[in-house]
mmCIF file of C-alpha atoms in Angstrom:
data_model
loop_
_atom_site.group_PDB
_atom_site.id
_atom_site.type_symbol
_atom_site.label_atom_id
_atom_site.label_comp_id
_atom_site.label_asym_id
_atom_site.label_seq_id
_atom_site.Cartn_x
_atom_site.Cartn_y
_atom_site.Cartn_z
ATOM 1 C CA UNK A 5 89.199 80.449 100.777
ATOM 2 C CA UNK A 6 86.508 81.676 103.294
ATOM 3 C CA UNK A 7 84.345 84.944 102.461
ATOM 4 C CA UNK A 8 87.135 85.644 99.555
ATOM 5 C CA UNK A 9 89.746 85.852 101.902
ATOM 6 C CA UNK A 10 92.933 83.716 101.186
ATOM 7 C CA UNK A 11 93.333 81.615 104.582
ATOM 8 C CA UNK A 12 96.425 81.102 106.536
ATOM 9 C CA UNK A 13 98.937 79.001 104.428
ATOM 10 C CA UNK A 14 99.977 75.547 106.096
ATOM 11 C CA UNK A 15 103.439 73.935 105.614
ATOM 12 C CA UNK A 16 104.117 71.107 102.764
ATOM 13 C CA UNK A 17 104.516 71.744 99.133
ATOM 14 C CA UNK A 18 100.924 71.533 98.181
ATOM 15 C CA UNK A 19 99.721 74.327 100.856
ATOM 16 C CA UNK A 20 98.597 77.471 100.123
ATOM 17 C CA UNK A 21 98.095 76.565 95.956
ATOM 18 C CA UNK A 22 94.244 76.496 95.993
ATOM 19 C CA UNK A 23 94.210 79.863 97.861
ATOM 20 C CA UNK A 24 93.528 82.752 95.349
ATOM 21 C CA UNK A 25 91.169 81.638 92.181
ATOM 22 C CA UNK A 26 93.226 83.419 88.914
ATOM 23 C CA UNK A 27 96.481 83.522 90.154
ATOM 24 C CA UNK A 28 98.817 80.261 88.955
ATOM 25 C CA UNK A 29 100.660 77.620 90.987
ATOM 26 C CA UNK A 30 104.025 76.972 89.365
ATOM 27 C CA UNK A 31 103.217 73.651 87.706
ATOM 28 C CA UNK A 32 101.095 75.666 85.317
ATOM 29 C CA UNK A 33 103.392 79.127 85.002
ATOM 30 C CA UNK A 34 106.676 77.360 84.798
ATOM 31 C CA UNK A 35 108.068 81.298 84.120
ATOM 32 C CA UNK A 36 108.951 83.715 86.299
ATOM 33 C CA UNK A 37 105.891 85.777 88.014
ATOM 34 C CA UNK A 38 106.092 89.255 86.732
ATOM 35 C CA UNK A 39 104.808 91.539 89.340
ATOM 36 C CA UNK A 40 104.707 95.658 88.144
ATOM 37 C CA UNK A 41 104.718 98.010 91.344
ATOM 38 C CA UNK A 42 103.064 101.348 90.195
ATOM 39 C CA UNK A 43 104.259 104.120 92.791
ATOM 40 C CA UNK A 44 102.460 107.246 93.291
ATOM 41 C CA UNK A 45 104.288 109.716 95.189
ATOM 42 C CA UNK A 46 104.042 109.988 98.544
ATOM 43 C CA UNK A 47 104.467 106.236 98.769
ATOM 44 C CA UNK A 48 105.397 104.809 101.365
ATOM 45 C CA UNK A 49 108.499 102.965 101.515
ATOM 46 C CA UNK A 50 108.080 100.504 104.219
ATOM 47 C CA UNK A 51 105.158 98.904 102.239
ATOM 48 C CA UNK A 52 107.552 98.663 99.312
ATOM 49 C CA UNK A 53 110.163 97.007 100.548
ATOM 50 C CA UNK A 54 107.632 94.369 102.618
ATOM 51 C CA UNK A 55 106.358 93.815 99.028
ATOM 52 C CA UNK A 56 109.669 93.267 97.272
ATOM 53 C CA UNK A 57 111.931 91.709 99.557
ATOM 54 C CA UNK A 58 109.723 88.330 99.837
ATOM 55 C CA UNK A 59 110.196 87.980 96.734
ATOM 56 C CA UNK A 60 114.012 88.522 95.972
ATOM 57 C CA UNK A 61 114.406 86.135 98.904
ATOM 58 C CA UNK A 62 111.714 83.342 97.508
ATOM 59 C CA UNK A 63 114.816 83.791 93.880
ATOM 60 C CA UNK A 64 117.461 83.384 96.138
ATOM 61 C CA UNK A 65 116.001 80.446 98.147
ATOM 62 C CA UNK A 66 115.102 78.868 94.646
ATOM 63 C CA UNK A 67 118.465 79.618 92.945
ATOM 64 C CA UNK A 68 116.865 80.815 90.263
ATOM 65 C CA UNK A 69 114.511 83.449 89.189
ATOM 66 C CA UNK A 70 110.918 82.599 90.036
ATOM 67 C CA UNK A 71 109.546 86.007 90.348
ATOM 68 C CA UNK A 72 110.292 89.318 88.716
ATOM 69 C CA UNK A 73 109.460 92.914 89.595
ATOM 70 C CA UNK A 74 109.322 96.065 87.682
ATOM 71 C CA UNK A 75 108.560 99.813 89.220
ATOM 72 C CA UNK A 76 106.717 102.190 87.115
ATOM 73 C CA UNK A 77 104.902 105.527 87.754
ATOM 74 C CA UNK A 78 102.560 108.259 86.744
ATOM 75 C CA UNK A 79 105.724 109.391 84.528
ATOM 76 C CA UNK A 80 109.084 107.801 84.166
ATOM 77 C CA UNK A 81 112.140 109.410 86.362
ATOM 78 C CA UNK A 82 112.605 108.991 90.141
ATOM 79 C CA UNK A 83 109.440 108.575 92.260
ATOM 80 C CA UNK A 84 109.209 110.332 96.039
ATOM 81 C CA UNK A 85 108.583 108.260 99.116
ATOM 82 C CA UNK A 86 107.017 109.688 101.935
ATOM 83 C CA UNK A 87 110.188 109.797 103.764
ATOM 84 C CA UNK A 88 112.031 112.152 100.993
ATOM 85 C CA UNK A 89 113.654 109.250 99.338
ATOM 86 C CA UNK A 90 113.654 109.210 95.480
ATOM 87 C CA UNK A 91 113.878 105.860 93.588
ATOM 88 C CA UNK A 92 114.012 105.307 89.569
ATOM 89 C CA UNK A 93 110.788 104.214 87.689
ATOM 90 C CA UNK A 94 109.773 103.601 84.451
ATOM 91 C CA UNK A 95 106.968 105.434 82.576
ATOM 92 C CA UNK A 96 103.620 103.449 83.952
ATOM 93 C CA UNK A 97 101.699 103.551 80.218
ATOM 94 C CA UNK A 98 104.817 101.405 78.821
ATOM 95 C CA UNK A 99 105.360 99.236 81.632
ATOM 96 C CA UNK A 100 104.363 95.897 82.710
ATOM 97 C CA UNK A 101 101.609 95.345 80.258
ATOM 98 C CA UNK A 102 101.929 91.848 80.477
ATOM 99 C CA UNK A 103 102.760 91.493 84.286
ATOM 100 C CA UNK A 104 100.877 88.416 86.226
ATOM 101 C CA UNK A 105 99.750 91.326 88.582
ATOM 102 C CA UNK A 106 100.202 95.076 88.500
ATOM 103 C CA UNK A 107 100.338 96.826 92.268
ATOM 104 C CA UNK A 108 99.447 100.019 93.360
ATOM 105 C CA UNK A 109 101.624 101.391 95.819
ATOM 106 C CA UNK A 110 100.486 104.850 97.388
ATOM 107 C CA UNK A 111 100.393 105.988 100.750
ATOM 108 C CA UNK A 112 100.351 110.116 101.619
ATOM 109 C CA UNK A 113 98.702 111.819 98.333
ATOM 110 C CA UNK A 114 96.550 114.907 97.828
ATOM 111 C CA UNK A 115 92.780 114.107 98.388
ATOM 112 C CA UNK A 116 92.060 115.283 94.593
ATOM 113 C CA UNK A 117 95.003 113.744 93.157
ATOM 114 C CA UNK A 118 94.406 112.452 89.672
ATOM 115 C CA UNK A 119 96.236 109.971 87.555
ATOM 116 C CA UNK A 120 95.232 109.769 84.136
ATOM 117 C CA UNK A 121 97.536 107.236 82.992
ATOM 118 C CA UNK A 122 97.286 105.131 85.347
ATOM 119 C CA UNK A 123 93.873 105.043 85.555
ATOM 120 C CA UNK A 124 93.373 104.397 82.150
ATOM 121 C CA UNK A 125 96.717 101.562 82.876
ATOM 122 C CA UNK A 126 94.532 99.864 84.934
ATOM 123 C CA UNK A 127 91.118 99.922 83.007
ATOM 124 C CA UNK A 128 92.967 98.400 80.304
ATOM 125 C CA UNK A 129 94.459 95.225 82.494
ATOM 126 C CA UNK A 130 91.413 94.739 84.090
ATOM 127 C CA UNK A 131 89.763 94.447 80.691
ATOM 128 C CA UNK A 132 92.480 91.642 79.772
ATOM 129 C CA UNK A 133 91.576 89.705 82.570
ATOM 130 C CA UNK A 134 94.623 90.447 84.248
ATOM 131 C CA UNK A 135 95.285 90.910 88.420
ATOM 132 C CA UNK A 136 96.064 94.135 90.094
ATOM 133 C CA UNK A 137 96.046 94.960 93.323
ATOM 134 C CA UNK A 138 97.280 98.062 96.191
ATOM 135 C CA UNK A 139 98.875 98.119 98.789
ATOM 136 C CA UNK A 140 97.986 101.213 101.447
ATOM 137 C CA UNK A 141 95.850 103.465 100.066
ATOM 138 C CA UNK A 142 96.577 102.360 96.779
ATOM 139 C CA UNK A 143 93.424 100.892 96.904
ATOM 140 C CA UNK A 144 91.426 104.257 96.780
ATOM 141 C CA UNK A 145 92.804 105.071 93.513
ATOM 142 C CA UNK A 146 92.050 101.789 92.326
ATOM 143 C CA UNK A 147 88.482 102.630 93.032
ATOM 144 C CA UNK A 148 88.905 106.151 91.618
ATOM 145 C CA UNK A 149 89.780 104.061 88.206
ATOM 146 C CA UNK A 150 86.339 102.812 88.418
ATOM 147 C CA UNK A 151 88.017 99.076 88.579
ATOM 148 C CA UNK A 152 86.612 97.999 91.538
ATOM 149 C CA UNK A 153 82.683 97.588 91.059
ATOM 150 C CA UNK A 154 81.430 95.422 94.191
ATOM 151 C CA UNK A 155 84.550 93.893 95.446
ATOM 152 C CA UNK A 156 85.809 93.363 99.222
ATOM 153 C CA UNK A 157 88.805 95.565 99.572
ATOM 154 C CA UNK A 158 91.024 96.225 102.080
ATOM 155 C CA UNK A 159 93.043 99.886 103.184
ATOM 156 C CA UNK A 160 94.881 101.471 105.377
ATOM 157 C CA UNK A 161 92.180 101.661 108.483
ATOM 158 C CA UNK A 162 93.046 105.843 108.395
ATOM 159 C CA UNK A 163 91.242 105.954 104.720
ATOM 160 C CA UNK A 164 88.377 103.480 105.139
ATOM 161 C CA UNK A 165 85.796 105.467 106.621
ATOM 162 C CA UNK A 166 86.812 107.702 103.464
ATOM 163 C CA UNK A 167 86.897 105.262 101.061
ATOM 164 C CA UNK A 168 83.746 103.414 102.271
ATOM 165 C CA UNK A 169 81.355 106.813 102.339
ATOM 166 C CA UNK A 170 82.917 107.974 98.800
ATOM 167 C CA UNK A 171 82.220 104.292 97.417
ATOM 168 C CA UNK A 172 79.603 102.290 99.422
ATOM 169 C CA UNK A 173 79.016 99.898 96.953
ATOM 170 C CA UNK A 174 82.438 98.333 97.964
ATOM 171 C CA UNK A 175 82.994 96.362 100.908
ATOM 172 C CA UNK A 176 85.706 97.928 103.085
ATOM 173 C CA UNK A 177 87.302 95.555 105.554
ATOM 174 C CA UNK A 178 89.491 95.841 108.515
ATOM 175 C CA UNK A 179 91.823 92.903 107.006
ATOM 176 C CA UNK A 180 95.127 92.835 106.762
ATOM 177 C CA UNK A 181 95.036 91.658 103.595
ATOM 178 C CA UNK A 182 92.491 90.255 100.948
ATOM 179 C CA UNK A 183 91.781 88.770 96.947
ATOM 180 C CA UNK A 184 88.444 89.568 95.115
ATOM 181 C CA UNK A 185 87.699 88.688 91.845
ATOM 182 C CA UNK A 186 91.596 89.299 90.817
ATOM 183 C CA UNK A 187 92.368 91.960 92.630
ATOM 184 C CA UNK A 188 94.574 92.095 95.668
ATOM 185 C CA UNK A 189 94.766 94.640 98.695
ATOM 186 C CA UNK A 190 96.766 94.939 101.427
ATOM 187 C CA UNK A 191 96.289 97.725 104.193
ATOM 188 C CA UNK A 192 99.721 98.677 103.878
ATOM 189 C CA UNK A 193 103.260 98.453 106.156
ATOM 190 C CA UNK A 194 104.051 95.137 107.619
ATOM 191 C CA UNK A 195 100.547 93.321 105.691
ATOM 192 C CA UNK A 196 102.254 94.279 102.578
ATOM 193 C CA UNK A 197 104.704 91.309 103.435
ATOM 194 C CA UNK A 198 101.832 88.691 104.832
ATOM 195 C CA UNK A 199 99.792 89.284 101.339
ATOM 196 C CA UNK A 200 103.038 88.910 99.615
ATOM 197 C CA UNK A 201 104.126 85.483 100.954
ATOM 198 C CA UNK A 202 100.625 84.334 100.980
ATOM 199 C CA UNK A 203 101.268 84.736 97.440
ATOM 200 C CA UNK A 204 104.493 82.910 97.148
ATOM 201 C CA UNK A 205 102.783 79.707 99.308
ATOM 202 C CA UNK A 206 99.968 80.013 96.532
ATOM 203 C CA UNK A 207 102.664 79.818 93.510
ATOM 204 C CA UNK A 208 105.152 77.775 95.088
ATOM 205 C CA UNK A 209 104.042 76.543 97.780
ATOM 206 C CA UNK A 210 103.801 76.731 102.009
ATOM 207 C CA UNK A 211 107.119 75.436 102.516
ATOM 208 C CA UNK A 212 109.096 78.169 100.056
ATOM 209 C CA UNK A 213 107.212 80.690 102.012
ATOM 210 C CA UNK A 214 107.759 79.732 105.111
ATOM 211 C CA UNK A 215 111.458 79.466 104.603
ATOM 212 C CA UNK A 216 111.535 82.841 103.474
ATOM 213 C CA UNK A 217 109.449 84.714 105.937
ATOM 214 C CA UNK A 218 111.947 82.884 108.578
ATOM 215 C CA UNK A 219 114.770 85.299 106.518
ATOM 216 C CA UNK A 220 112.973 88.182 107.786
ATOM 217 C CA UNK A 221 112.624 86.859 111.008
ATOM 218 C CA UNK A 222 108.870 87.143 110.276
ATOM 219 C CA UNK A 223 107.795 84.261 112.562
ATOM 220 C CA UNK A 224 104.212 82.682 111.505
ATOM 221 C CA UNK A 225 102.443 84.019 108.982
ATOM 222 C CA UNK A 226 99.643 86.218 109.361
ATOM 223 C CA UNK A 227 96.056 84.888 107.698
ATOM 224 C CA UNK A 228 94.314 87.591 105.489
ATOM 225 C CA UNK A 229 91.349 87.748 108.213
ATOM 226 C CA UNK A 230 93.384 89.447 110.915
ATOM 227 C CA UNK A 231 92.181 92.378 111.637
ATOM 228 C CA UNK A 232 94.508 95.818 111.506
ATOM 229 C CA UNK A 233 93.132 96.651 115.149
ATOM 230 C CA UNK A 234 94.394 93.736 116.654
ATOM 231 C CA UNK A 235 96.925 95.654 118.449
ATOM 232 C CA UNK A 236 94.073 96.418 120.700
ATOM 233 C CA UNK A 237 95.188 93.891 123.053
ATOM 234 C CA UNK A 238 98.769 94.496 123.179
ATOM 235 C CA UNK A 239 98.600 98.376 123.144
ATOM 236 C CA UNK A 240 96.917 98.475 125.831
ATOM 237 C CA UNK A 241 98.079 95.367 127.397
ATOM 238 C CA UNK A 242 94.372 93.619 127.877
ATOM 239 C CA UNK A 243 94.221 90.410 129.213
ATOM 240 C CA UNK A 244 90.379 90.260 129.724
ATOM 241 C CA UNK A 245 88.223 89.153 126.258
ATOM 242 C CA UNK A 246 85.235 91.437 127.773
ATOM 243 C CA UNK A 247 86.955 94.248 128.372
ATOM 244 C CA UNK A 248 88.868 93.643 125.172
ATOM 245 C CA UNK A 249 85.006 93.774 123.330
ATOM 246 C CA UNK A 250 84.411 96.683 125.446
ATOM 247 C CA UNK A 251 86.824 98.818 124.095
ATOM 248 C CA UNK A 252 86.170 97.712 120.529
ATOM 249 C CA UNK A 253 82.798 98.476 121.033
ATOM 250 C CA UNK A 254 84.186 101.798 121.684
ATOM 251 C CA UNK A 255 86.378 101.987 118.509
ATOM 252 C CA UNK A 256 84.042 101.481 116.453
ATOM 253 C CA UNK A 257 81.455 104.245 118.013
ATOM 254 C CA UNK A 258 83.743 106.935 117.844
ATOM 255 C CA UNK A 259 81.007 109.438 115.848
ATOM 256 C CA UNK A 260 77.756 108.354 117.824
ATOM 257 C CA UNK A 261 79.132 107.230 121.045
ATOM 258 C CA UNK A 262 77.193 104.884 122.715
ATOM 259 C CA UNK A 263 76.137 105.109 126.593
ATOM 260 C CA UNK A 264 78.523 102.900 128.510
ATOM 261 C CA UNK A 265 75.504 100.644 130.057
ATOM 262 C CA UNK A 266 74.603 99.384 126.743
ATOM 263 C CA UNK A 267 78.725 98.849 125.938
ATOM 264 C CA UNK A 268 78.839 96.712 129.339
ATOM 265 C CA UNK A 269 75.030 94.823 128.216
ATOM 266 C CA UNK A 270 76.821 93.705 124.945
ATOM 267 C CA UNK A 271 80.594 92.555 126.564
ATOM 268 C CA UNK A 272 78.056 90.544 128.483
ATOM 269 C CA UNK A 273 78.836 92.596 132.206
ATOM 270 C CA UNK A 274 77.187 94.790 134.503
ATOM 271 C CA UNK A 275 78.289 98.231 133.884
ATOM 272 C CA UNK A 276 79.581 98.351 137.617
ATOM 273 C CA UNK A 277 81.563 95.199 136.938
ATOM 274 C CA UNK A 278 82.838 96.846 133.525
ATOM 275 C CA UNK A 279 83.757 99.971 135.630
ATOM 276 C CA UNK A 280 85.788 97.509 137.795
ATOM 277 C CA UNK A 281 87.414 95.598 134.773
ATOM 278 C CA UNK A 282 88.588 99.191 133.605
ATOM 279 C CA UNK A 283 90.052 100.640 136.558
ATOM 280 C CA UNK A 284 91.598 97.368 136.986
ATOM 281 C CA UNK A 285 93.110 96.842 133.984
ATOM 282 C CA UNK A 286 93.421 100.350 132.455
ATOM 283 C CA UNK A 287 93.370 102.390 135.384
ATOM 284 C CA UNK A 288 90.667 104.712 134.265
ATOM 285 C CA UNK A 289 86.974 104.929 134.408
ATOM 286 C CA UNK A 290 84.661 103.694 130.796
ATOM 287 C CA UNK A 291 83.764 107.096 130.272
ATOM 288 C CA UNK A 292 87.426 108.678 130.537
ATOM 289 C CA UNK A 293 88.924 106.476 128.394
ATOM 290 C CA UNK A 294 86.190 106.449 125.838
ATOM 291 C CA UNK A 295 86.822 110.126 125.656
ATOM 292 C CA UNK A 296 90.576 109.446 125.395
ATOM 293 C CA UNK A 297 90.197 107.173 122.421
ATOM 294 C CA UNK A 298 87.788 109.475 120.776
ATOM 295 C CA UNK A 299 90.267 112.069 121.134
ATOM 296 C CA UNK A 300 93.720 110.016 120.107
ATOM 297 C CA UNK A 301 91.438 109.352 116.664
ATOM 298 C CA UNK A 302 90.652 113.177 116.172
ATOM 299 C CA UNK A 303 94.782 113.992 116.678
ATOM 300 C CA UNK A 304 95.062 110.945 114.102
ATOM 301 C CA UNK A 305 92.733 113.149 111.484
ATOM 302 C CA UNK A 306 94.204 116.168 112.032
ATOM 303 C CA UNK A 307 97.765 114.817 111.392
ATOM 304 C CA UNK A 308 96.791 112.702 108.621
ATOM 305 C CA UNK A 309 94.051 114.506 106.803
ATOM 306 C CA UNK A 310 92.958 117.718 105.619
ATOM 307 C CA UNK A 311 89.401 117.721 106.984
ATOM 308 C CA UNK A 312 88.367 121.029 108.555
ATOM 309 C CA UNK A 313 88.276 120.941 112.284
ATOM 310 C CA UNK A 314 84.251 121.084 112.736
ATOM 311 C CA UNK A 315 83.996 118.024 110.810
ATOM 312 C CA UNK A 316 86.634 115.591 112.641
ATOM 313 C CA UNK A 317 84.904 116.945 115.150
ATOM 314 C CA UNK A 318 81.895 115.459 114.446
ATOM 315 C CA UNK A 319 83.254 112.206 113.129
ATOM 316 C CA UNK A 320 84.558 111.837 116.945
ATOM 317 C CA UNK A 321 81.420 112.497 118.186
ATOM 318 C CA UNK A 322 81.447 115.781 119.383
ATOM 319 C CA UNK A 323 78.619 117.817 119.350
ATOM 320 C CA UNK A 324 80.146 121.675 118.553
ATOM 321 C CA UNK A 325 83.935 122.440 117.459
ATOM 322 C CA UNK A 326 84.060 124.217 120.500
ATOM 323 C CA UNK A 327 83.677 121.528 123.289
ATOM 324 C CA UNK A 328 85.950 119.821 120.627
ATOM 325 C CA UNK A 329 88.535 121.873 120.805
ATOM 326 C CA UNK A 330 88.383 122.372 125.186
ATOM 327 C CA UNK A 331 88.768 118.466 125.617
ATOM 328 C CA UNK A 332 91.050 118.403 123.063
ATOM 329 C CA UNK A 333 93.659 120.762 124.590
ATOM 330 C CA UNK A 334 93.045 119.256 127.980
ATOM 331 C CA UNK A 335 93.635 115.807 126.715
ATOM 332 C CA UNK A 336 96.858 116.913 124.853
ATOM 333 C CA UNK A 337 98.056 120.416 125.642
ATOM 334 C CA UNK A 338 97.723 122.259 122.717
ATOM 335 C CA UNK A 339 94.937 122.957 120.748
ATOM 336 C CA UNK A 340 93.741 121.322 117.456
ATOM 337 C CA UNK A 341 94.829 123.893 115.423
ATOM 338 C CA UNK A 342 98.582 123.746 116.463
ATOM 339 C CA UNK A 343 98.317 120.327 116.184
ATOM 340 C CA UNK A 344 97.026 120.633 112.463
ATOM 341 C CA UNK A 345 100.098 122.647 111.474
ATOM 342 C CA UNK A 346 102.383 119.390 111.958
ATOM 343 C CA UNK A 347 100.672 117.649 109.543
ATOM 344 C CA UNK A 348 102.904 115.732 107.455
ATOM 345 C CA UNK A 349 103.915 116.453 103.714
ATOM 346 C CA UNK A 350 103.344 113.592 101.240
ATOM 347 C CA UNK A 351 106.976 114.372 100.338
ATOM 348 C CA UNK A 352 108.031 114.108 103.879
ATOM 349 C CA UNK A 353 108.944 117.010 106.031
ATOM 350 C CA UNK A 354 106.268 118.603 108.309
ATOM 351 C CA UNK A 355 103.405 120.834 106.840
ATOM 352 C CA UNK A 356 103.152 124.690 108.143
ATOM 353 C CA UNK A 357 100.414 126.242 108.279
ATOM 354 C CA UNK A 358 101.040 128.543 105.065
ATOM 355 C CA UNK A 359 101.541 125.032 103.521
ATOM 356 C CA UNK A 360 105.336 125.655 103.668
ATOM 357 C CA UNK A 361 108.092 123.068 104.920
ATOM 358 C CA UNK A 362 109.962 124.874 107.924
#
């Protein structure tokens, strides 16, 4: 454990057991781990799945059932992914009371979405002294529940600027994955999986999960500390480490950009020699693609969020809606607002711009 983050799992039968305070190794919980997935609709399937599967493979691996899973929501019937696929859940209030941990699982949702039940689901565990956790932005309606308080949380990186400004007591990390004070996040898709066998190698050990991220073809698995931006390197194929701090430098001014001498002072480079690692290595000048990326995270907002234009905007660092919107159509063709009238549905389906599917 390092900074309450669960650390990367090493083979052998005693790894991984000593990794998340509250949560049992099997000598001491000789039945089988109940998990309770709540899904809010909208969820998104993907992150399910990457939840679930480790665990019906850790059962099968065992030959016998060392982990259980019920799904639950808001009310009981079928829940919605966010790819129009329904699946059956039981009423949340009724369900999974006495789980070893109870999971959020939300992904697309309306900003002023409210879930009494829930809520009040989760109050109630929390006040037993029981986990819970999210996966994707699950975790904003965990802090909506008021179940949070101080932790270190992790979410999908398009909600964290939200969830961070609407809660700043929390710390929001970039994390995959992480455990606070019983409760476990998990920024969603792929991490859902990592967090998941992490928790298998802390129940049962490194070896069990290792053997079962190998039936998913998973390879090593992924520590809670890496980042969700570390396709930074592969996306755009970076071989450098300075120009690789360069352009995170850039990421993460995206509302107050910062002048490109002081980006090339702190990668530790002259900004003619950053110039040169750029057009080497991206094939574009600092200032170009600083625009671009400050641009490709506006198009994310509009696609993913209902903010109104003047304020993604300004959270890309432009100074008027209007310069906005010119680099913005030069950059992609079309301007913001044609680009806003994709946005997906929570239900799946593409959003018109009389809120209509087409």
């Amino acid at each position: 454990m390092k900074d309450g983050v669960l650390q990367q799992p090493s083979s052998g039968t005693e790894a991984g057991r000593a990794g998340w305070p509250g949560l049992p190794c099997r000598a001491d919980h000789p039945d089988p781990f109940q998990v309770s997935f709540h899904l809010v609709d909208g969820f998104s399937m993907m992150a399910l799945s990457a939840a679930i599967e480790p665990l019906r493979a850790a059962n099968r691996l065992l030959g016998r059932t060392g982990y259980a899973w019920t799904l639950a929501a808001e009310r009981a019937g079928a829940a919605m992914a966010s790819n129009g696929l329904e699946i059956k859940a039981g009423p949340g209030a009724g369900d999974g009371r006495d789980a070893d941990l109870t999971v959020v699982v939300a992904s697309l949702f309306p900003g002023d979405l409210d879930c009494p039940g829930l809520f009040a689901r989760l109050r109630r565990l929390r006040s037993r002294g029981r986990a819970i956790g999210a996966i994707s932005n699950g975790t904003m309606l965990l802090a909506r529940a008021g179940v949070l308080r101080d932790s270190r949380v992790t979410i999908h990186w398009e909600m964290a600027r939200q969830l961070q400004e609407a809660y700043p007591d929390l710390t929001v990390s970039d994390d995959l994955y992480c455990q606070d004070s019983g409760v476990l996040t998990a920024a969603g898709g792929t991490a859902a999986m990592d967090m998941m066998l992490s928790l298998i190698a802390q129940i049962d050990g490194g070896d069990l999960a290792l053997d079962v991220a190998r039936q998913f073809l998973h390879g090593p698995i992924r520590p809670a500390s890496d980042t969700q931006m570390e396709d930074l390197r592969w996306r755009f194929r970076i071989t450098d480490r300075r120009l690789l701090n360069a352009v995170e430098l850039m990421r993460r001014n995206l509302s107050s950009p910062a002048r490109i001498g002081w980006i090339a002072e702190q990668a530790g480079v002259s900004e003619r020699q950053l110039e040169r690692l750029f057009l080497a290595e991206l094939a574009s000048l600092p200032s170009d693609f600083y625009m671009a990326l400050r641009l490709r995270a506006a198009r994310e907002m509009l696609l993913a969020s209902s903010d109104p234009l003047e304020l993604i905007a300004e959270q890309c660092g432009f100074s008027s809606a209007g310069h906005f919107s010119r680099s913005y159509k030069i950059q992609f063709g079309e301007p913001p607002s044609l680009t806003r009238r994709q946005r997906i549905r929570p239900d799946g389906g593409i959003m018109q711009a009389d809120g209509g599917k087409p």
